[in-house]
Amino acid sequence: MAGPLSGIQIVELSTMITASAAGMLLADLGADVVKVENPSGGDPFRSFGPSRDYSAHFCSYNRNKRSIALDLRSEPGKQVLQALIARSDVLLENFRPGVLDRLGFDAASLDAINPRLIHCSITGFGADGPYAQRPSYNAVAQALAGMSSLFVEPATPRIAGPTISDNVCGAHAASGILAALL
């Protein structure tokens, strides 16, 4: 797709919404976004609802992207990811802190592969601190921020409403990436 980000290459390591939303916004602006998915089922949002491979949620957050299935725990998968990173402008990921390090893609390794790489890491609770290793999703963020109390009945709690936290975070990540590209 032609657009202001035409010629910009982005590798997206994401599941669910937050990083996918950021990648979607950048792809909408013309960036070439390659979403890396686990070969064992891909992004969990693929099968959200009645669809097995292309749920409406998955399609809406992954439009204008290309996908590739890579086993990042295998040497061949790591080699393909390294080649993608070497020719990309941005690495966008939403792993918990330390996951990329354990896969062999720590900050020093990424710098050696591609010194001009912009690395956007989206975590629920930051890189350190007491909650750093905890998973975080929209429902967790809304509950901790007190937003859930506005639209969830205490007697019958359930996930409700739009994914405000995930979408706002994704938009801010895309904005930060745009600033870094400038």
Coordinates of C-alpha atoms in Angstrom, one line a residue:
M1 CA 0.0 0.0 0.0
A2 CA 1.4 3.4 -0.9
G3 CA 1.5 5.9 1.8
P4 CA 3.8 8.1 3.9
L5 CA 5.6 5.1 5.3
S6 CA 6.1 3.4 2.0
G7 CA 9.6 1.8 2.0
I8 CA 9.6 1.3 5.8
Q9 CA 10.0 -2.3 6.9
I10 CA 8.6 -3.5 10.2
V11 CA 8.9 -6.9 11.9
E12 CA 6.1 -7.5 14.3
L13 CA 6.3 -10.1 17.1
S14 CA 2.9 -9.9 18.6
T15 CA -0.2 -11.6 19.9
M16 CA -3.7 -10.4 20.7
I17 CA -4.3 -6.6 20.4
T18 CA -1.8 -4.0 21.6
A19 CA 1.2 -4.5 19.3
S20 CA -1.1 -5.7 16.5
A21 CA -3.0 -2.4 16.7
A22 CA 0.3 -0.4 16.5
G23 CA 1.4 -2.5 13.5
M24 CA -2.0 -2.1 11.9
L25 CA -1.8 1.7 12.2
L26 CA 1.7 1.7 10.7
A27 CA 0.6 -0.7 7.9
D28 CA -2.3 1.6 7.2
L29 CA 0.2 4.4 6.6
G30 CA 2.0 2.2 4.0
A31 CA 4.7 0.4 6.1
D32 CA 5.6 -3.1 5.0
V33 CA 4.7 -5.0 8.2
V34 CA 5.6 -8.7 8.6
K35 CA 3.8 -10.3 11.5
V36 CA 5.7 -13.3 12.9
E37 CA 3.4 -16.0 14.3
N38 CA 3.9 -19.2 16.1
P39 CA 3.6 -22.2 13.7
S40 CA 1.4 -23.9 16.4
G41 CA -1.8 -22.0 15.8
G42 CA -0.5 -18.5 15.1
D43 CA -1.9 -15.5 16.9
P44 CA -4.6 -16.6 19.4
F45 CA -6.9 -14.0 17.9
R46 CA -7.0 -15.9 14.7
S47 CA -9.6 -18.3 16.2
F48 CA -11.5 -15.8 18.4
G49 CA -15.1 -16.6 17.9
P50 CA -16.5 -19.0 15.3
S51 CA -13.6 -18.7 12.8
R52 CA -10.7 -21.1 12.9
D53 CA -8.1 -19.0 11.0
Y54 CA -9.4 -15.5 10.2
S55 CA -11.7 -14.2 12.9
A56 CA -13.1 -10.7 12.4
H57 CA -11.0 -9.5 15.3
F58 CA -7.8 -10.9 13.8
C59 CA -8.5 -9.5 10.4
S60 CA -9.3 -6.0 11.7
Y61 CA -6.1 -5.8 13.7
N62 CA -3.9 -7.4 11.0
R63 CA -5.0 -5.7 7.8
N64 CA -2.4 -4.6 5.3
K65 CA 0.2 -7.0 6.9
R66 CA 2.0 -10.1 5.7
S67 CA 2.3 -13.1 8.1
I68 CA 5.0 -15.7 8.5
A69 CA 5.1 -18.7 10.8
L70 CA 8.4 -19.1 12.6
D71 CA 9.5 -21.3 15.5
L72 CA 11.6 -18.8 17.3
R73 CA 13.0 -21.6 19.6
S74 CA 14.6 -23.3 16.6
E75 CA 17.8 -22.3 14.9
P76 CA 16.2 -22.1 11.4
G77 CA 13.5 -19.8 12.9
K78 CA 16.0 -17.6 14.6
Q79 CA 18.0 -17.3 11.4
V80 CA 15.0 -16.2 9.4
L81 CA 14.1 -13.7 12.2
Q82 CA 17.7 -12.4 12.2
A83 CA 17.5 -11.9 8.4
L84 CA 14.2 -10.0 8.8
I85 CA 15.6 -7.8 11.5
A86 CA 18.8 -7.1 9.5
R87 CA 16.7 -5.5 6.7
S88 CA 14.1 -3.8 8.8
D89 CA 13.7 -0.3 10.2
V90 CA 11.5 -1.3 13.2
L91 CA 11.1 -4.3 15.5
L92 CA 7.7 -4.1 17.3
E93 CA 7.0 -6.7 20.0
N94 CA 4.8 -7.3 23.0
F95 CA 6.7 -10.1 24.8
R96 CA 7.2 -10.1 28.5
P97 CA 10.6 -8.7 29.6
G98 CA 13.4 -11.1 29.0
V99 CA 11.7 -13.3 26.4
L100 CA 13.8 -11.8 23.5
D101 CA 16.9 -12.1 25.6
R102 CA 16.3 -15.8 26.1
L103 CA 15.7 -16.3 22.4
G104 CA 19.2 -14.7 21.7
F105 CA 17.9 -11.3 20.6
D106 CA 19.0 -9.1 23.5
A107 CA 19.8 -5.4 23.0
A108 CA 23.4 -6.0 22.2
S109 CA 22.6 -8.7 19.6
L110 CA 19.9 -6.5 18.0
D111 CA 22.4 -3.7 17.7
A112 CA 25.0 -6.0 16.1
I113 CA 22.4 -7.3 13.6
N114 CA 21.1 -3.8 12.7
P115 CA 22.5 -0.7 14.5
R116 CA 19.8 1.6 13.0
L117 CA 16.9 -0.6 14.2
I118 CA 14.1 1.0 16.2
H119 CA 13.0 -1.4 18.9
C120 CA 9.5 -0.8 20.4
S121 CA 8.8 -3.2 23.3
I122 CA 5.3 -3.1 24.7
T123 CA 4.9 -4.7 28.1
G124 CA 2.1 -4.6 30.6
F125 CA 4.1 -3.5 33.6
G126 CA 7.4 -2.3 32.3
A127 CA 10.8 -3.9 32.2
D128 CA 11.3 -4.2 35.9
G129 CA 9.4 -4.0 39.2
P130 CA 7.2 -6.3 41.1
Y131 CA 4.7 -7.0 38.3
A132 CA 7.2 -7.0 35.4
Q133 CA 6.8 -10.7 34.6
R134 CA 3.1 -10.8 34.9
P135 CA 1.0 -11.0 31.7
S136 CA -1.3 -8.1 31.1
Y137 CA -4.3 -7.8 28.9
N138 CA -6.9 -5.1 28.5
A139 CA -9.1 -6.5 31.2
V140 CA -6.2 -6.5 33.7
A141 CA -5.3 -2.9 32.8
Q142 CA -8.9 -1.7 33.1
A143 CA -9.4 -3.5 36.4
L144 CA -6.2 -2.1 38.0
A145 CA -6.9 1.4 36.7
G146 CA -10.5 1.3 38.2
M147 CA -12.1 1.6 34.8
S148 CA -13.9 -1.7 35.1
S149 CA -16.0 -0.3 38.0
L150 CA -17.7 2.0 35.5
F151 CA -19.2 -0.8 33.4
V152 CA -18.9 -4.1 35.3
E153 CA -21.4 -5.3 37.8
P154 CA -19.6 -6.5 41.0
A155 CA -22.0 -9.3 41.6
T156 CA -21.5 -10.7 38.1
P157 CA -18.0 -9.7 36.9
R158 CA -17.2 -10.4 33.3
I159 CA -15.1 -8.8 30.5
A160 CA -17.2 -6.1 28.9
G161 CA -16.8 -3.1 26.7
P162 CA -14.2 -2.1 24.1
T163 CA -10.5 -2.8 24.5
I164 CA -9.7 0.8 25.4
S165 CA -6.4 0.1 27.2
D166 CA -5.0 -2.1 24.4
N167 CA -6.0 0.3 21.6
V168 CA -4.8 3.4 23.4
C169 CA -1.5 1.7 24.1
G170 CA -1.2 0.6 20.5
A171 CA -1.8 4.1 19.2
H172 CA 0.8 5.5 21.6
A173 CA 3.3 2.9 20.5
A174 CA 2.7 3.7 16.8
S175 CA 3.1 7.4 17.7
G176 CA 6.4 6.7 19.4
I177 CA 7.6 4.7 16.4
L178 CA 6.7 7.5 14.0
A179 CA 8.7 10.0 16.2
A180 CA 11.7 7.6 16.2
L181 CA 11.5 7.2 12.4
L182 CA 11.7 11.0 12.1

